mmCIF file of C-alpha atoms in Angstrom:
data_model
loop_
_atom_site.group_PDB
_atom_site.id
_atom_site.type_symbol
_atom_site.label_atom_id
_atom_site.label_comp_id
_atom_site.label_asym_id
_atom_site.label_seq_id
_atom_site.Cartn_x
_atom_site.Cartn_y
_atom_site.Cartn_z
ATOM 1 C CA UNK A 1 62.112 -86.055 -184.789
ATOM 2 C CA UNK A 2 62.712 -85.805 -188.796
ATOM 3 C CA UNK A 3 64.287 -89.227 -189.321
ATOM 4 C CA UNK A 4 62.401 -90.456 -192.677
ATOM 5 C CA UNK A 5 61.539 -93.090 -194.371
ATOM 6 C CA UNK A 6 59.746 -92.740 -197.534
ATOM 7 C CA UNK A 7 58.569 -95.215 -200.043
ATOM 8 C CA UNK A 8 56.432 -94.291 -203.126
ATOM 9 C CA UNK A 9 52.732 -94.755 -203.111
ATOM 10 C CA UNK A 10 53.088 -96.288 -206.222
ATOM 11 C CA UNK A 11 56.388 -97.150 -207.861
ATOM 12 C CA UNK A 12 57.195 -96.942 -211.323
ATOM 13 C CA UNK A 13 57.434 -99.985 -213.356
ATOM 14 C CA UNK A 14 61.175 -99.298 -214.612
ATOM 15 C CA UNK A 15 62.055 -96.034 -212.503
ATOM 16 C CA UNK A 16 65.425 -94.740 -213.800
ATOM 17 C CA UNK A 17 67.950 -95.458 -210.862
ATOM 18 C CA UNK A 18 65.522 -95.889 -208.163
ATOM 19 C CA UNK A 19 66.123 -98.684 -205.600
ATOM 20 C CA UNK A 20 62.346 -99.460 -205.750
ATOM 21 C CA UNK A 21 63.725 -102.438 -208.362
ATOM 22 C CA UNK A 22 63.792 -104.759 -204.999
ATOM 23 C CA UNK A 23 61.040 -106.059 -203.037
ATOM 24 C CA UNK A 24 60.619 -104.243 -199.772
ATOM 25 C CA UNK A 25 62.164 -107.348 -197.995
ATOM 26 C CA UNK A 26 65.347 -107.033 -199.582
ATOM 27 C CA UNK A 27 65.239 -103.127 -198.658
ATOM 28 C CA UNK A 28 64.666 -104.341 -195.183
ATOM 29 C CA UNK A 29 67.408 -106.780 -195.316
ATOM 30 C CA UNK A 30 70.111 -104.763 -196.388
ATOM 31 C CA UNK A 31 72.297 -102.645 -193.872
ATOM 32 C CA UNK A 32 70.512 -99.280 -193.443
ATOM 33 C CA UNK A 33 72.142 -95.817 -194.012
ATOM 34 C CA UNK A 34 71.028 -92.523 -193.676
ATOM 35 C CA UNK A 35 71.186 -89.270 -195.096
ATOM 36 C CA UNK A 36 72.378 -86.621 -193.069
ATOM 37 C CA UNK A 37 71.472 -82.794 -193.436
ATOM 38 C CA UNK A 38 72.469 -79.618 -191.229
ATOM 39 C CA UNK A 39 70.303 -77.001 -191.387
ATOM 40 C CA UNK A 40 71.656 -73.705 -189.833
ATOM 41 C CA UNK A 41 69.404 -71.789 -187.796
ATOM 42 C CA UNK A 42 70.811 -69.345 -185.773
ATOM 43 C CA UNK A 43 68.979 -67.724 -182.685
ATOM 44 C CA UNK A 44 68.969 -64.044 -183.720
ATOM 45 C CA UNK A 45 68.595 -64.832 -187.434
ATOM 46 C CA UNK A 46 66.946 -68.317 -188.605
ATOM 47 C CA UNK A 47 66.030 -68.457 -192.612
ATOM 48 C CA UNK A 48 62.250 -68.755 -193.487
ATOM 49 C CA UNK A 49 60.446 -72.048 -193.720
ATOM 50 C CA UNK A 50 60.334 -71.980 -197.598
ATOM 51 C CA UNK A 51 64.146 -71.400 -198.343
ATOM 52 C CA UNK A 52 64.948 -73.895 -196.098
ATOM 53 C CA UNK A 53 62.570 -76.000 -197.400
ATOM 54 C CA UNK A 54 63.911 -75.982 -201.001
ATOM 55 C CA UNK A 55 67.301 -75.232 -200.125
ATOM 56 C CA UNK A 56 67.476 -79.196 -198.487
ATOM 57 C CA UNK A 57 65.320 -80.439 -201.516
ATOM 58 C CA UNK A 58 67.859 -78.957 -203.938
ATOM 59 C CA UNK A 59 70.956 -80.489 -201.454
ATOM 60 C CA UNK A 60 69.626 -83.744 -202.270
ATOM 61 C CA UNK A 61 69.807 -83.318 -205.687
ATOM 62 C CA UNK A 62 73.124 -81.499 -205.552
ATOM 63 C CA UNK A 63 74.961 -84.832 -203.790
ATOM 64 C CA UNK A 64 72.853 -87.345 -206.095
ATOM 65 C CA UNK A 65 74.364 -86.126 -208.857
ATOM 66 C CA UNK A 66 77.877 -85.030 -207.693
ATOM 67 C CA UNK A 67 81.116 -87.063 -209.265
ATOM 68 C CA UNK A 68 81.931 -87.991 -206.025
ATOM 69 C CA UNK A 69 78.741 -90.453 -205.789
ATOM 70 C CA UNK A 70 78.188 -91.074 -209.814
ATOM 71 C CA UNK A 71 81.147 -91.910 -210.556
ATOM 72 C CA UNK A 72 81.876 -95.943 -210.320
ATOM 73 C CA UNK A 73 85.078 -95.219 -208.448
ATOM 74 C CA UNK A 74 83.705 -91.922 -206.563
ATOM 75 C CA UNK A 75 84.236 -91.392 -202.853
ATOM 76 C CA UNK A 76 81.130 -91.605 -202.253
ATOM 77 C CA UNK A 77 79.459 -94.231 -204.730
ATOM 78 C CA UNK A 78 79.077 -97.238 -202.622
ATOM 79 C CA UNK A 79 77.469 -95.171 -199.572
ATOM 80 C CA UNK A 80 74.905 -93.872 -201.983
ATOM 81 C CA UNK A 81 74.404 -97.317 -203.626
ATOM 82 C CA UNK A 82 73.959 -99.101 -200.534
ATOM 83 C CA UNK A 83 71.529 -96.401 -198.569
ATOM 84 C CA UNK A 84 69.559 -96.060 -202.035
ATOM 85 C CA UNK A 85 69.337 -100.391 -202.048
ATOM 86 C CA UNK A 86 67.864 -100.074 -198.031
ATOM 87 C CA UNK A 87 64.918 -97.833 -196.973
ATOM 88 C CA UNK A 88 65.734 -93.989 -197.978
ATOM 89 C CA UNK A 89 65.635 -92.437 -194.670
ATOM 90 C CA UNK A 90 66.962 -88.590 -194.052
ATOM 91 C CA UNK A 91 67.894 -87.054 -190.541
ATOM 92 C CA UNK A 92 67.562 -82.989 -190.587
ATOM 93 C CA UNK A 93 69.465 -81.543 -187.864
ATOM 94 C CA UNK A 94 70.183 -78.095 -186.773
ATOM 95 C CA UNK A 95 73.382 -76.138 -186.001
ATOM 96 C CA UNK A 96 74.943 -73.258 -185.235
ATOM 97 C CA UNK A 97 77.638 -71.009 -183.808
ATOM 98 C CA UNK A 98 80.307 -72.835 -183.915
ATOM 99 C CA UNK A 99 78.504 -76.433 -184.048
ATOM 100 C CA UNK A 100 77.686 -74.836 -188.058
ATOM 101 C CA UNK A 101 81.657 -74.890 -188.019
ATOM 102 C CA UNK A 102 82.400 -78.157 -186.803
ATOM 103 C CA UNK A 103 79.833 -79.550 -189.184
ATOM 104 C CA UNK A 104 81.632 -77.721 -192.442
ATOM 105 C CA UNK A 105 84.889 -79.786 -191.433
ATOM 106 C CA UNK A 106 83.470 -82.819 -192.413
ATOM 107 C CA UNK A 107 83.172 -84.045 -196.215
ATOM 108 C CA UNK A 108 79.914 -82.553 -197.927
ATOM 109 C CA UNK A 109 78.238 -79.868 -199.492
ATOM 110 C CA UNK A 110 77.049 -76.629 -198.610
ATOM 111 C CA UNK A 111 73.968 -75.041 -200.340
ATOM 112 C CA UNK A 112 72.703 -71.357 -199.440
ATOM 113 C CA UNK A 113 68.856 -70.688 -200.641
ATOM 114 C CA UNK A 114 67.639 -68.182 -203.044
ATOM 115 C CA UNK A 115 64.643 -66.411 -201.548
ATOM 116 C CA UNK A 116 66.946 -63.090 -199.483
ATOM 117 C CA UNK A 117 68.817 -62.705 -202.641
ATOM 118 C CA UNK A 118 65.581 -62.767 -204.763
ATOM 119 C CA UNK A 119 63.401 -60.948 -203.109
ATOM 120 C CA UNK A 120 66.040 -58.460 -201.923
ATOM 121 C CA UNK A 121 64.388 -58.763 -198.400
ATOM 122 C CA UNK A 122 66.436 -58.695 -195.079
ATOM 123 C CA UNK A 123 65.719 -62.531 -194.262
ATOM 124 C CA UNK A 124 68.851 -64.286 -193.992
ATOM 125 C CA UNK A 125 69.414 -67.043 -196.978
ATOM 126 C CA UNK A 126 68.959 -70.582 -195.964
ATOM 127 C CA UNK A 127 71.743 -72.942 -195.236
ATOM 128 C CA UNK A 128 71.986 -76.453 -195.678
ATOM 129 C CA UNK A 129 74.718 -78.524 -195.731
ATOM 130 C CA UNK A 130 74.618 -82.462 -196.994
ATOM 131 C CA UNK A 131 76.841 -85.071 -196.288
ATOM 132 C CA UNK A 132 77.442 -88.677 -197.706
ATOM 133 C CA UNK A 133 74.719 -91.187 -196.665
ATOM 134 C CA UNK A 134 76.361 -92.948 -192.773
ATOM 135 C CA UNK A 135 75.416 -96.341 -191.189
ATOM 136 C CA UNK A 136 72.009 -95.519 -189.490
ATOM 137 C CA UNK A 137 74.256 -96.147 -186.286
ATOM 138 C CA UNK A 138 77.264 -95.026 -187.393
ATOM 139 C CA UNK A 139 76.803 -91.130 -186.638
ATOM 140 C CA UNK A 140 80.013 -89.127 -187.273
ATOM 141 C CA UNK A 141 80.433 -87.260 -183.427
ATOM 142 C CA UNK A 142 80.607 -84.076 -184.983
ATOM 143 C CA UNK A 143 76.944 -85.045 -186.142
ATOM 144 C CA UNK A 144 75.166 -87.229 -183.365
ATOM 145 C CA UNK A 145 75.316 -84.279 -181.044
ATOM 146 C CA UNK A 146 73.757 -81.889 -182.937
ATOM 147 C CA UNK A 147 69.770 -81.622 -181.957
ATOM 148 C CA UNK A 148 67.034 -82.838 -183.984
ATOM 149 C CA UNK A 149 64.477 -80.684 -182.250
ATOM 150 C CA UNK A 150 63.981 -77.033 -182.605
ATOM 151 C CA UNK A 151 63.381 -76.946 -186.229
ATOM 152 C CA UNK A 152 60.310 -74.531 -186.018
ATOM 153 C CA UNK A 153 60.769 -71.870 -188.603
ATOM 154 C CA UNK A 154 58.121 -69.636 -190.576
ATOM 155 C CA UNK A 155 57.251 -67.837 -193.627
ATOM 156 C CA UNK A 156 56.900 -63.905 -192.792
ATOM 157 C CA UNK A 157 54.785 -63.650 -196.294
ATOM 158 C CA UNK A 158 53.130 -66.507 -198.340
ATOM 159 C CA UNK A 159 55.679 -67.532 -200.870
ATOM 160 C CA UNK A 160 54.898 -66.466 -204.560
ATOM 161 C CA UNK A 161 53.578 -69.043 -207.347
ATOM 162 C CA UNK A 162 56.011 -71.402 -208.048
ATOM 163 C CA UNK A 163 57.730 -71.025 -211.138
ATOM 164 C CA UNK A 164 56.505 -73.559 -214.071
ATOM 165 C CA UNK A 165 59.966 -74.528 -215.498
ATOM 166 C CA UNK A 166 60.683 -76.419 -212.724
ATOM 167 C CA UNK A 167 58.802 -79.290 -210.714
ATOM 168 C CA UNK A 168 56.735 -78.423 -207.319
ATOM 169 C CA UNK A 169 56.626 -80.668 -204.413
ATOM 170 C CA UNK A 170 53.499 -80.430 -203.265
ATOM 171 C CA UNK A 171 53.038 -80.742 -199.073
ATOM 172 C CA UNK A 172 49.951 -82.637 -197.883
ATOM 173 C CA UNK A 173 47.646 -80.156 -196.561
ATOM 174 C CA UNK A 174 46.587 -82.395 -193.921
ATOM 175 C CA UNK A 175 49.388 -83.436 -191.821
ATOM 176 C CA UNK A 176 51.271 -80.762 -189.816
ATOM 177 C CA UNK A 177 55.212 -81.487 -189.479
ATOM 178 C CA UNK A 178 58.365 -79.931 -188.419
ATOM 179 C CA UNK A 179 60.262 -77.652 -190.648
ATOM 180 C CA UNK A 180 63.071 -80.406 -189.857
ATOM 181 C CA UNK A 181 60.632 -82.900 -190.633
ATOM 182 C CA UNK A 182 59.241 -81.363 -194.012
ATOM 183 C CA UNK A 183 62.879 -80.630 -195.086
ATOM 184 C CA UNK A 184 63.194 -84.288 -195.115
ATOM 185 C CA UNK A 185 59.972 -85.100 -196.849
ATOM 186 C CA UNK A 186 61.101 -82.474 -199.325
ATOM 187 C CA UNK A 187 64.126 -84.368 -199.775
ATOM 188 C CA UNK A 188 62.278 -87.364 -200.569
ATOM 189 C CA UNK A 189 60.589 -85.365 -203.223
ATOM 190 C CA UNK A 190 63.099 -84.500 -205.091
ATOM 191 C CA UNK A 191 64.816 -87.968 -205.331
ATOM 192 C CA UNK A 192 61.506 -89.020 -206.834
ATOM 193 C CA UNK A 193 61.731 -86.204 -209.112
ATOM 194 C CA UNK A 194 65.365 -87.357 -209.906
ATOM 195 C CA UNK A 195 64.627 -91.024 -210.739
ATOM 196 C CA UNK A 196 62.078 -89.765 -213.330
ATOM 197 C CA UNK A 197 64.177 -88.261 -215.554
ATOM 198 C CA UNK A 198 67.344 -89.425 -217.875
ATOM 199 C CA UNK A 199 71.161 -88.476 -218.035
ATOM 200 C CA UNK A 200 70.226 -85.610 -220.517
ATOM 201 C CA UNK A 201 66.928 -84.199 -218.561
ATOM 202 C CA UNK A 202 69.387 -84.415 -215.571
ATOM 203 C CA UNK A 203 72.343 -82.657 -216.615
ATOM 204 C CA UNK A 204 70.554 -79.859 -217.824
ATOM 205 C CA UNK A 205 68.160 -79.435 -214.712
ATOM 206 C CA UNK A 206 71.781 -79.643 -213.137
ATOM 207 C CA UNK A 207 73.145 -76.864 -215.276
ATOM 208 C CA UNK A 208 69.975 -74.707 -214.318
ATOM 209 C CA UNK A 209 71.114 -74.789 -210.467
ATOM 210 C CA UNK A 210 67.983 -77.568 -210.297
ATOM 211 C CA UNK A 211 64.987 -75.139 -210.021
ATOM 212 C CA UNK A 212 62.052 -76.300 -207.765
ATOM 213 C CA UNK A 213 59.684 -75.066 -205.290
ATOM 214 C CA UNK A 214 58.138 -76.776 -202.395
ATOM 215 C CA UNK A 215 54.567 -75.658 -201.569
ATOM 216 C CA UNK A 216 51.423 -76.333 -199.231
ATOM 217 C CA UNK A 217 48.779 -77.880 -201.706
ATOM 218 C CA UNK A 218 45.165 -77.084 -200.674
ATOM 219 C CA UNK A 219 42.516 -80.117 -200.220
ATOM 220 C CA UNK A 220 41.260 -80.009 -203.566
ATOM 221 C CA UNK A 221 44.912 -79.975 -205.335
ATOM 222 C CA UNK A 222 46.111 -82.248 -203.075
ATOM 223 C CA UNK A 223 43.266 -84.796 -204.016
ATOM 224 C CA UNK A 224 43.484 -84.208 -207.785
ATOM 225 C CA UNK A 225 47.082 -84.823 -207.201
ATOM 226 C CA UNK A 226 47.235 -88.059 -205.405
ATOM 227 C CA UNK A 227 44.529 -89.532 -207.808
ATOM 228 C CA UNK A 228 46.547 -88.485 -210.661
ATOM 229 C CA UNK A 229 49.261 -91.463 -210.959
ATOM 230 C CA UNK A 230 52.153 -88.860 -209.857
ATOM 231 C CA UNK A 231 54.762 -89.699 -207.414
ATOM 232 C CA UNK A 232 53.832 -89.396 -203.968
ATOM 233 C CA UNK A 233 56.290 -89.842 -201.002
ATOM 234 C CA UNK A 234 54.339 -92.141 -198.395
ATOM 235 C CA UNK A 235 56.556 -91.642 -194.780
ATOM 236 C CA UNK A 236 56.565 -94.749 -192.738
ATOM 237 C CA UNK A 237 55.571 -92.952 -189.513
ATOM 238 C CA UNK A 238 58.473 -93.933 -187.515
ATOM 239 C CA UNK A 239 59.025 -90.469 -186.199
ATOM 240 C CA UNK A 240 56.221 -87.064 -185.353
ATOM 241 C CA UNK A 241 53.960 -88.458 -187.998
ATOM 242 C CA UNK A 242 51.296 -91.419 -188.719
ATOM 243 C CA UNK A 243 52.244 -93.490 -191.496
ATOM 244 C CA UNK A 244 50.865 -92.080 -194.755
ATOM 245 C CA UNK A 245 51.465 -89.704 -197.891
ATOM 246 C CA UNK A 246 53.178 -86.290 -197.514
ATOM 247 C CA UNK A 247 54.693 -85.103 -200.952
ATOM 248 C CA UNK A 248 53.410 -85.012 -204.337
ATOM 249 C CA UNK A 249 55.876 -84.733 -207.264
ATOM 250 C CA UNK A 250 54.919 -82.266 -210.166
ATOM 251 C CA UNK A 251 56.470 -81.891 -213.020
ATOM 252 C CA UNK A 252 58.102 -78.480 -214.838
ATOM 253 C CA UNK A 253 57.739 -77.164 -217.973
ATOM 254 C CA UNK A 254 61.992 -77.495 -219.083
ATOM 255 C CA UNK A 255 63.422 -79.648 -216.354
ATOM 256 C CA UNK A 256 60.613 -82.306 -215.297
ATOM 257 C CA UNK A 257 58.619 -84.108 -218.007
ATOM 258 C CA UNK A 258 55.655 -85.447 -215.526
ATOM 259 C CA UNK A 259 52.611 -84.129 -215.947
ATOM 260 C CA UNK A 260 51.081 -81.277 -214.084
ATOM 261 C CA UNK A 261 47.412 -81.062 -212.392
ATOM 262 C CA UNK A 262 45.216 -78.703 -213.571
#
């Protein structure tokens, strides 16, 4: 139920190494990938919505800019070139037990969220683990059996303001998803907040462990936000949702140079 396929509402003219250079009938054309993510949510102990919210937004980042897919001769350069030339589409699945094992045999990263350690709270961190973009029917078996239902997680306190050095994707107000779901939306987020920015603004929001936080805007921000020219993730509805806009990107004070919404 998370498979995604998002599309800004209005590209960029020259985005910095966005596949959005095409018209959408070459994206169509090409051979699709996907994206996969594992989020680990274990019965007695599942993270909160919001860690495992940024924690996939900040995986994305993490493999974008990883010398195994930037670098020309990189393991993983040509996946990432070809799934960023077709639609960007992300799966969110869920694991654990020993399906969490399996799924850390296989070639990828690992991320564990921030909020437990933060807060000092007894919440367990979030974990997410990202793997090289596959053939949207070429599923790794370790992979394809994992579940893409039974995402639901929640937030035992609101989350605090988000912190103003870094950009906030902002979750439309209006349209109720899966955590699985959102994680993917999130995703989508922060590749728009990736193809903003240049080598330099990306190393060093790199070098800052890439900062972000992913909150629920309320009608009025959400509105000033979408009218504002910003990036905005618009999910093609193939899966849980109509087709329409989910994410807005907002910029941060040291790592993102887009604007913010007063």
């Amino acid at each position: 139920m998370t498979s995604s396929d998002a599309i800004p509402a209005d590209p960029p003219a020259t985005p910095l190494g966005s596949p959005f250079r095409h018209a959408e009938t070459d994206r169509d054309a090409a051979p699709q990938f996907v994206l996969p993510l594992v989020v680990r949510i274990e019965k007695a102990a599942p993270p909160t919505r919001t860690d495992a919210l940024e924690t996939a937004a900040r995986a994305v980042l993490v493999l974008l800019s990883d010398e195994r897919s930037t670098a020309e001769d990189g393991e993983w350069a040509e996946a990432v070139r070809d799934w960023q030339d077709a639609r960007i589409r992300k799966v969110v699945r869920r694991a654990r037990g020993a399906e969490w094992r399996r799924a850390q045999t296989l070639p990828g990263i690992t991320l564990t969220g921030r909020a437990a350690a933060a807060s000092g709270d007894d919440d367990p961190a979030a974990e997410v683990r990202v793997f090289p973009p596959v053939p949207l029917d070429g599923w790794p078996k370790e992979l394809a059996k994992l579940q893409v239902s039974g995402t639901e997680l929640d937030d035992p306190a609101p989350p605090p303001a988000p912190d103003p050095a870094g950009p906030v994707l902002w979750l439309n107000p209006d349209v109720t998803m899966s955590a699985g779901k959102t994680m993917a939306q999130a995703g989508h987020g922060a590749q728009l907040a990736w193809w903003e920015l240049d080598d330099a603004r990306r190393a060093a929001w790199r070098e800052a462990g890439f900062p972000l936080a992913v909150r629920t805007a309320s009608a009025e921000r959400w509105s000033a936000l979408t009218g504002s020219g910003l990036p905005v993730v618009r999910d093609a509805g193939f899966t849980e949702i109509a087709p329409g806009e989910t994410v807005a990107v907002e910029g941060g004070s040291r790592f993102c140079p887009l604007p913010r919404v007063r």
